[in-house]
Tab-separated table of C-alpha atoms in Angstrom:
chain	number	residue	atom	x	y	z
A	1	UNK	CA	-0.074	-0.033	0.078
A	2	UNK	CA	1.215	2.983	-0.830
A	3	UNK	CA	0.332	5.916	1.073
A	4	UNK	CA	1.051	9.843	0.089
A	5	UNK	CA	0.878	12.366	2.892
A	6	UNK	CA	2.481	15.400	2.044
A	7	UNK	CA	2.019	19.284	2.995
A	8	UNK	CA	-1.011	20.658	0.481
A	9	UNK	CA	-0.671	24.182	-0.843
A	10	UNK	CA	-3.026	25.053	-4.130
A	11	UNK	CA	-5.232	28.206	-4.483
A	12	UNK	CA	-8.215	26.688	-2.652
A	13	UNK	CA	-6.882	25.959	0.098
A	14	UNK	CA	-6.095	28.808	2.633
A	15	UNK	CA	-2.490	30.820	3.452
A	16	UNK	CA	-1.900	30.116	7.060
A	17	UNK	CA	-0.008	29.702	10.035
A	18	UNK	CA	1.112	26.087	10.018
A	19	UNK	CA	3.420	23.705	12.826
A	20	UNK	CA	3.284	21.023	15.117
A	21	UNK	CA	2.463	18.029	12.911
A	22	UNK	CA	4.976	17.004	10.133
A	23	UNK	CA	4.077	16.210	7.068
A	24	UNK	CA	6.797	14.027	4.701
A	25	UNK	CA	7.086	14.244	0.361
A	26	UNK	CA	6.539	10.936	-0.682
A	27	UNK	CA	9.718	11.947	-2.479
A	28	UNK	CA	11.928	12.469	0.012
A	29	UNK	CA	15.613	11.240	0.081
A	30	UNK	CA	15.798	11.906	-3.942
A	31	UNK	CA	15.555	14.277	-6.132
A	32	UNK	CA	12.677	16.507	-7.982
A	33	UNK	CA	13.542	19.326	-10.393
A	34	UNK	CA	10.913	22.123	-11.140
A	35	UNK	CA	11.389	21.143	-14.100
A	36	UNK	CA	9.293	18.596	-16.165
A	37	UNK	CA	12.335	15.941	-15.782
A	38	UNK	CA	10.431	16.002	-12.040
A	39	UNK	CA	13.861	15.172	-10.529
A	40	UNK	CA	14.351	16.162	-6.889
A	41	UNK	CA	17.202	18.428	-5.698
A	42	UNK	CA	16.883	18.110	-1.542
A	43	UNK	CA	14.480	16.509	0.783
A	44	UNK	CA	10.964	17.862	1.078
A	45	UNK	CA	9.533	17.856	4.467
A	46	UNK	CA	7.494	20.960	6.183
A	47	UNK	CA	4.722	21.051	8.609
A	48	UNK	CA	1.531	21.083	8.979
A	49	UNK	CA	-1.018	22.365	10.992
A	50	UNK	CA	-1.969	20.377	14.407
A	51	UNK	CA	-5.565	19.613	11.530
A	52	UNK	CA	-3.640	18.894	9.212
A	53	UNK	CA	-6.322	21.047	7.538
A	54	UNK	CA	-3.063	22.123	4.593
A	55	UNK	CA	-1.740	18.201	4.673
A	56	UNK	CA	-3.241	15.918	2.490
A	57	UNK	CA	-3.491	11.418	2.851
A	58	UNK	CA	-4.356	9.904	0.327
A	59	UNK	CA	-4.374	6.205	0.227
A	60	UNK	CA	-3.207	3.545	-3.668
A	61	UNK	CA	-4.130	0.526	-2.320
A	62	UNK	CA	-3.128	-2.631	-5.086
A	63	UNK	CA	-6.833	-3.987	-4.421
A	64	UNK	CA	-8.063	-0.482	-5.936
A	65	UNK	CA	-5.517	-0.553	-9.352
A	66	UNK	CA	-6.571	-2.957	-12.695
A	67	UNK	CA	-3.849	-3.374	-15.575
A	68	UNK	CA	-5.284	-3.016	-18.449
A	69	UNK	CA	-8.501	-0.724	-17.699
A	70	UNK	CA	-9.531	2.950	-17.377
A	71	UNK	CA	-11.577	4.748	-16.276
A	72	UNK	CA	-14.180	7.269	-18.882
A	73	UNK	CA	-16.049	10.307	-17.784
A	74	UNK	CA	-14.085	11.695	-15.083
A	75	UNK	CA	-11.299	13.832	-16.571
A	76	UNK	CA	-9.577	16.688	-14.477
A	77	UNK	CA	-7.048	16.424	-17.195
A	78	UNK	CA	-4.142	15.437	-18.649
A	79	UNK	CA	-1.027	15.030	-17.334
A	80	UNK	CA	2.633	13.480	-19.306
A	81	UNK	CA	5.720	13.246	-16.961
A	82	UNK	CA	9.100	11.773	-18.040
A	83	UNK	CA	9.271	9.907	-14.513
A	84	UNK	CA	7.559	6.479	-14.287
A	85	UNK	CA	5.385	5.603	-11.370
A	86	UNK	CA	4.582	9.181	-10.813
A	87	UNK	CA	0.378	9.335	-11.474
A	88	UNK	CA	-0.283	9.131	-8.218
A	89	UNK	CA	1.816	11.359	-6.857
A	90	UNK	CA	0.423	13.661	-9.336
A	91	UNK	CA	-3.915	13.229	-9.256
A	92	UNK	CA	-2.464	14.011	-5.121
A	93	UNK	CA	-1.451	17.474	-6.366
A	94	UNK	CA	-4.807	17.912	-8.079
A	95	UNK	CA	-6.970	18.886	-5.266
A	96	UNK	CA	-9.824	16.761	-6.515
A	97	UNK	CA	-8.017	14.138	-8.605
A	98	UNK	CA	-9.069	10.573	-6.590
A	99	UNK	CA	-8.140	8.182	-9.201
A	100	UNK	CA	-5.830	7.804	-12.459
A	101	UNK	CA	-5.558	6.084	-15.549
A	102	UNK	CA	-1.691	5.760	-16.418
A	103	UNK	CA	-0.769	4.581	-20.184
A	104	UNK	CA	3.276	4.826	-21.987
A	105	UNK	CA	2.670	6.204	-24.907
A	106	UNK	CA	6.922	7.120	-25.625
A	107	UNK	CA	10.088	4.655	-24.987
A	108	UNK	CA	12.903	6.477	-25.723
A	109	UNK	CA	12.483	8.969	-24.018
A	110	UNK	CA	9.993	7.629	-21.646
A	111	UNK	CA	7.202	9.163	-21.472
A	112	UNK	CA	3.638	8.562	-19.447
A	113	UNK	CA	0.570	9.953	-20.341
A	114	UNK	CA	-1.607	10.629	-16.563
A	115	UNK	CA	-5.488	11.227	-16.067
A	116	UNK	CA	-6.440	12.389	-13.364
A	117	UNK	CA	-10.204	11.815	-12.653
A	118	UNK	CA	-12.750	13.312	-9.838
A	119	UNK	CA	-14.127	10.372	-9.195
A	120	UNK	CA	-13.548	6.364	-8.787
A	121	UNK	CA	-14.654	2.967	-9.719
A	122	UNK	CA	-16.765	1.965	-6.806
A	123	UNK	CA	-19.018	5.375	-7.224
A	124	UNK	CA	-19.084	4.544	-11.118
A	125	UNK	CA	-18.543	1.140	-11.927
A	126	UNK	CA	-20.156	1.294	-15.207
A	127	UNK	CA	-17.322	3.959	-16.259
A	128	UNK	CA	-14.013	1.517	-15.406
A	129	UNK	CA	-13.877	0.005	-19.452
A	130	UNK	CA	-11.405	-2.915	-20.813
A	131	UNK	CA	-8.221	-0.643	-22.320
A	132	UNK	CA	-5.096	-2.319	-23.637
A	133	UNK	CA	-2.253	-0.957	-22.549
A	134	UNK	CA	-3.984	1.343	-19.563
A	135	UNK	CA	-3.567	1.235	-15.834
A	136	UNK	CA	-6.085	2.822	-13.111
A	137	UNK	CA	-5.706	3.352	-9.210
A	138	UNK	CA	-7.963	4.730	-7.640
A	139	UNK	CA	-8.220	5.806	-3.770
A	140	UNK	CA	-10.855	4.872	-0.824
A	141	UNK	CA	-12.839	7.997	-1.677
A	142	UNK	CA	-14.086	9.691	1.670
A	143	UNK	CA	-16.286	12.022	-0.978
A	144	UNK	CA	-18.213	8.958	-1.830
A	145	UNK	CA	-21.503	9.852	-0.295
A	146	UNK	CA	-21.339	13.973	-1.234
A	147	UNK	CA	-21.245	15.289	2.383
A	148	UNK	CA	-21.097	18.817	1.240
A	149	UNK	CA	-24.148	20.165	1.291
A	150	UNK	CA	-25.477	23.297	-1.244
A	151	UNK	CA	-23.497	22.554	-4.562
A	152	UNK	CA	-20.135	22.528	-2.103
A	153	UNK	CA	-17.142	21.183	-3.680
A	154	UNK	CA	-15.433	17.811	-2.120
A	155	UNK	CA	-11.644	17.027	-1.524
A	156	UNK	CA	-10.957	13.670	-0.905
A	157	UNK	CA	-7.600	13.407	1.900
A	158	UNK	CA	-7.837	17.007	3.846
A	159	UNK	CA	-8.717	17.331	7.555
A	160	UNK	CA	-8.836	14.948	10.506
A	161	UNK	CA	-12.174	13.783	8.580
A	162	UNK	CA	-11.013	12.656	4.950
A	163	UNK	CA	-12.189	15.730	3.252
A	164	UNK	CA	-13.089	18.991	3.476
A	165	UNK	CA	-15.335	21.051	1.344
A	166	UNK	CA	-14.962	24.281	-0.784
A	167	UNK	CA	-18.214	25.954	0.030
A	168	UNK	CA	-19.900	27.708	-2.825
A	169	UNK	CA	-20.564	31.553	-2.031
A	170	UNK	CA	-23.127	31.813	0.102
A	171	UNK	CA	-22.146	29.147	2.495
A	172	UNK	CA	-19.722	28.307	4.901
A	173	UNK	CA	-19.027	25.487	7.693
A	174	UNK	CA	-17.214	22.412	7.160
A	175	UNK	CA	-19.728	20.669	5.809
A	176	UNK	CA	-21.365	23.698	3.788
A	177	UNK	CA	-24.527	23.920	5.754
A	178	UNK	CA	-24.569	27.069	6.872
A	179	UNK	CA	-25.367	30.381	5.480
A	180	UNK	CA	-23.324	32.829	5.161
A	181	UNK	CA	-24.640	35.557	2.807
A	182	UNK	CA	-26.251	39.551	3.230
A	183	UNK	CA	-27.254	41.566	1.721
A	184	UNK	CA	-29.175	41.762	-1.473
A	185	UNK	CA	-28.441	38.413	-3.622
A	186	UNK	CA	-30.163	38.228	-7.433
A	187	UNK	CA	-32.831	35.463	-7.442
A	188	UNK	CA	-33.165	33.176	-10.588
A	189	UNK	CA	-33.612	33.196	-13.206
A	190	UNK	CA	-31.727	36.386	-14.066
A	191	UNK	CA	-34.901	38.224	-15.938
A	192	UNK	CA	-38.720	36.750	-14.544
A	193	UNK	CA	-41.429	37.936	-15.866
A	194	UNK	CA	-45.067	38.458	-15.773
A	195	UNK	CA	-48.786	39.409	-16.822
A	196	UNK	CA	-51.877	40.508	-16.219
A	197	UNK	CA	-54.251	37.974	-16.983
A	198	UNK	CA	-54.724	33.955	-17.412
A	199	UNK	CA	-52.661	33.411	-14.894
A	200	UNK	CA	-49.628	34.751	-16.897
A	201	UNK	CA	-47.770	35.021	-13.556
A	202	UNK	CA	-43.640	35.211	-13.550
A	203	UNK	CA	-41.475	32.278	-11.268
A	204	UNK	CA	-38.290	32.702	-9.334
A	205	UNK	CA	-36.406	30.631	-7.086
A	206	UNK	CA	-34.620	31.890	-4.572
A	207	UNK	CA	-30.999	31.809	-4.713
A	208	UNK	CA	-30.003	30.440	-1.442
A	209	UNK	CA	-31.124	29.404	1.592
A	210	UNK	CA	-32.025	31.403	5.049
A	211	UNK	CA	-33.503	34.608	6.139
A	212	UNK	CA	-35.080	36.988	3.798
A	213	UNK	CA	-35.983	40.800	4.658
A	214	UNK	CA	-37.826	42.010	2.076
A	215	UNK	CA	-37.570	41.938	-2.373
A	216	UNK	CA	-36.998	44.474	-4.808
A	217	UNK	CA	-37.413	44.120	-8.385
A	218	UNK	CA	-35.607	45.832	-10.781
A	219	UNK	CA	-36.781	46.873	-13.482
A	220	UNK	CA	-35.748	45.366	-17.314
A	221	UNK	CA	-38.645	45.460	-20.131
A	222	UNK	CA	-41.745	45.836	-21.072
A	223	UNK	CA	-45.486	47.078	-18.965
A	224	UNK	CA	-48.531	45.292	-18.257
A	225	UNK	CA	-51.982	46.844	-19.069
A	226	UNK	CA	-55.379	47.042	-17.287
A	227	UNK	CA	-57.336	47.781	-19.536
A	228	UNK	CA	-56.189	47.274	-23.718
A	229	UNK	CA	-55.541	47.825	-26.027
A	230	UNK	CA	-56.107	51.612	-24.799
A	231	UNK	CA	-51.862	52.198	-24.715
A	232	UNK	CA	-52.231	54.883	-21.735
A	233	UNK	CA	-53.315	52.445	-19.525
A	234	UNK	CA	-49.892	50.686	-19.628
A	235	UNK	CA	-47.155	51.045	-17.072
A	236	UNK	CA	-44.510	49.194	-14.938
A	237	UNK	CA	-46.009	47.889	-11.949
A	238	UNK	CA	-49.461	48.645	-11.743
A	239	UNK	CA	-52.650	50.013	-13.702
A	240	UNK	CA	-53.313	53.973	-14.155
A	241	UNK	CA	-56.505	53.480	-14.910
A	242	UNK	CA	-58.906	57.074	-13.635
A	243	UNK	CA	-60.662	55.709	-11.349
A	244	UNK	CA	-58.421	54.390	-9.150
A	245	UNK	CA	-56.172	56.703	-6.817
A	246	UNK	CA	-52.836	57.731	-9.096
A	247	UNK	CA	-50.142	55.221	-8.517
A	248	UNK	CA	-51.585	52.142	-8.256
A	249	UNK	CA	-49.279	49.557	-7.710
A	250	UNK	CA	-50.782	45.966	-8.943
A	251	UNK	CA	-47.505	43.767	-8.195
A	252	UNK	CA	-47.157	41.297	-5.938
A	253	UNK	CA	-44.958	38.805	-4.268
A	254	UNK	CA	-46.764	34.832	-3.272
A	255	UNK	CA	-45.812	31.738	-2.664
A	256	UNK	CA	-46.056	28.891	-4.863
A	257	UNK	CA	-49.700	28.179	-3.781
A	258	UNK	CA	-50.673	32.231	-4.675
A	259	UNK	CA	-50.732	33.253	-0.412
A	260	UNK	CA	-49.966	36.422	-0.667
A	261	UNK	CA	-46.339	37.948	1.415
A	262	UNK	CA	-45.635	41.099	0.008
A	263	UNK	CA	-46.435	44.024	0.777
A	264	UNK	CA	-47.747	43.588	3.717
A	265	UNK	CA	-50.855	44.603	5.628
A	266	UNK	CA	-49.922	47.800	6.166
A	267	UNK	CA	-49.848	48.789	2.302
A	268	UNK	CA	-52.457	47.103	0.970
A	269	UNK	CA	-56.281	48.518	0.011
A	270	UNK	CA	-58.995	46.256	-1.666
A	271	UNK	CA	-60.314	47.538	-4.352
A	272	UNK	CA	-63.305	46.006	-6.692
A	273	UNK	CA	-62.532	42.596	-5.842
A	274	UNK	CA	-58.435	42.856	-5.825
A	275	UNK	CA	-55.614	44.145	-4.135
A	276	UNK	CA	-53.804	47.570	-4.857
A	277	UNK	CA	-51.443	48.860	-3.418
A	278	UNK	CA	-49.937	52.613	-2.841
A	279	UNK	CA	-45.943	52.797	-1.667
A	280	UNK	CA	-44.558	56.503	-0.450
A	281	UNK	CA	-40.825	55.673	-2.539
A	282	UNK	CA	-42.135	54.052	-5.153
A	283	UNK	CA	-44.364	54.546	-8.023
A	284	UNK	CA	-45.883	52.981	-11.397
A	285	UNK	CA	-42.942	53.569	-13.860
A	286	UNK	CA	-40.170	53.835	-11.108
A	287	UNK	CA	-37.616	51.582	-12.256
A	288	UNK	CA	-36.619	49.765	-9.221
A	289	UNK	CA	-40.044	48.440	-7.498
A	290	UNK	CA	-38.703	47.374	-3.559
A	291	UNK	CA	-41.147	46.253	-1.395
A	292	UNK	CA	-41.953	46.989	2.022
A	293	UNK	CA	-40.141	44.598	5.148
A	294	UNK	CA	-41.781	41.229	6.466
A	295	UNK	CA	-42.445	41.788	10.115
A	296	UNK	CA	-40.493	39.058	10.074
A	297	UNK	CA	-38.027	37.591	8.174
A	298	UNK	CA	-39.268	35.019	5.538
A	299	UNK	CA	-37.133	31.501	5.925
A	300	UNK	CA	-36.935	29.919	2.610
A	301	UNK	CA	-34.820	27.079	1.146
A	302	UNK	CA	-32.304	26.882	-1.613
A	303	UNK	CA	-33.966	26.804	-5.138
A	304	UNK	CA	-37.981	27.211	-3.127
A	305	UNK	CA	-40.186	28.650	-5.591
A	306	UNK	CA	-42.178	31.995	-5.572
A	307	UNK	CA	-44.290	34.033	-8.085
A	308	UNK	CA	-44.625	38.102	-9.113
A	309	UNK	CA	-48.393	37.999	-10.002
A	310	UNK	CA	-50.500	41.226	-11.053
A	311	UNK	CA	-53.384	41.650	-8.611
A	312	UNK	CA	-56.889	41.575	-10.407
A	313	UNK	CA	-54.805	38.286	-12.793
A	314	UNK	CA	-54.113	37.021	-9.446
A	315	UNK	CA	-58.118	37.141	-8.092
A	316	UNK	CA	-59.466	36.563	-10.952
A	317	UNK	CA	-61.292	39.660	-10.478
A	318	UNK	CA	-61.442	42.744	-13.502
A	319	UNK	CA	-58.462	40.789	-16.471
A	320	UNK	CA	-60.470	40.380	-19.364
A	321	UNK	CA	-60.038	43.433	-20.430
A	322	UNK	CA	-56.060	43.782	-19.047
A	323	UNK	CA	-53.519	43.375	-22.164
A	324	UNK	CA	-50.842	40.315	-22.616
A	325	UNK	CA	-48.551	42.037	-22.512
A	326	UNK	CA	-45.573	41.784	-19.397
A	327	UNK	CA	-43.279	44.186	-17.873
A	328	UNK	CA	-39.627	41.588	-16.655
A	329	UNK	CA	-37.936	42.422	-13.945
A	330	UNK	CA	-34.564	40.966	-11.964
A	331	UNK	CA	-35.522	39.650	-8.754
A	332	UNK	CA	-33.002	40.396	-5.355
A	333	UNK	CA	-33.662	39.186	-1.939
A	334	UNK	CA	-32.124	40.934	1.254
A	335	UNK	CA	-30.597	38.302	3.268
A	336	UNK	CA	-29.644	39.109	6.848
């Protein structure tokens, strides 16, 4: 069994003072140079942190090695080496690598091609194929059970757990389980359109889990109309029908069961059987519609569906003469 345990440095590993634990490069005592020959100049010995969070340990065992086999569909990169049996070390130095394919492509001079993979045959046995002249080497992949949450990238061989998680924006914690995002975060998709009749609501999903105090809609293009075909009734956010109070807004946020979320009751008015409202800081032609705050932050999960409605369309009252036009917006949530 070959065990590689060496201090690991990469752009993904945070720089910090390391001490207490000694980790030795597997090539210690040999010669290695910075050129492609990989010859060693001196013994490679460094200290690592006491939790070994900058160290990596991979185990390439004979039980996980197969001659005449090649793992396909999981290639990270291909590296050519002038040193035989060096693919395991190259795999070690690539933080996402957990297995490799090896083949000699030249005998004079000797050149070995190393294919570095981000998965192993244990997770994808159907991808380990018979392949002449190739050899395959795998490790015990502690990332096989996908411990990292919220699409975090799992890297095998780090920390006392045997893996570490590289978290996406907005998450932290050993398994990316903690929401760290604060402030305005855009929802998906980047453009959401809604109309004024025939259930033409817009759908968006939350970017990450957390607590949201309010939403805002940034105008992109289009308009809605509450009395077609007369263009004088068109606006970005509401209805310009003369009997209504000026600047009556009709754009609403609901959950995916059509339950009204925003605006809150503090700003709603009931007119003709549906909800209109006025906001002191916005008009029907404002470039941005900022809603009032929830009384208590709204707890959401990642990719939770919410909807944008025109009020007459939501309540199915008075929308028969509305136009088919749509307002298109970008949606942002304020996380706290």
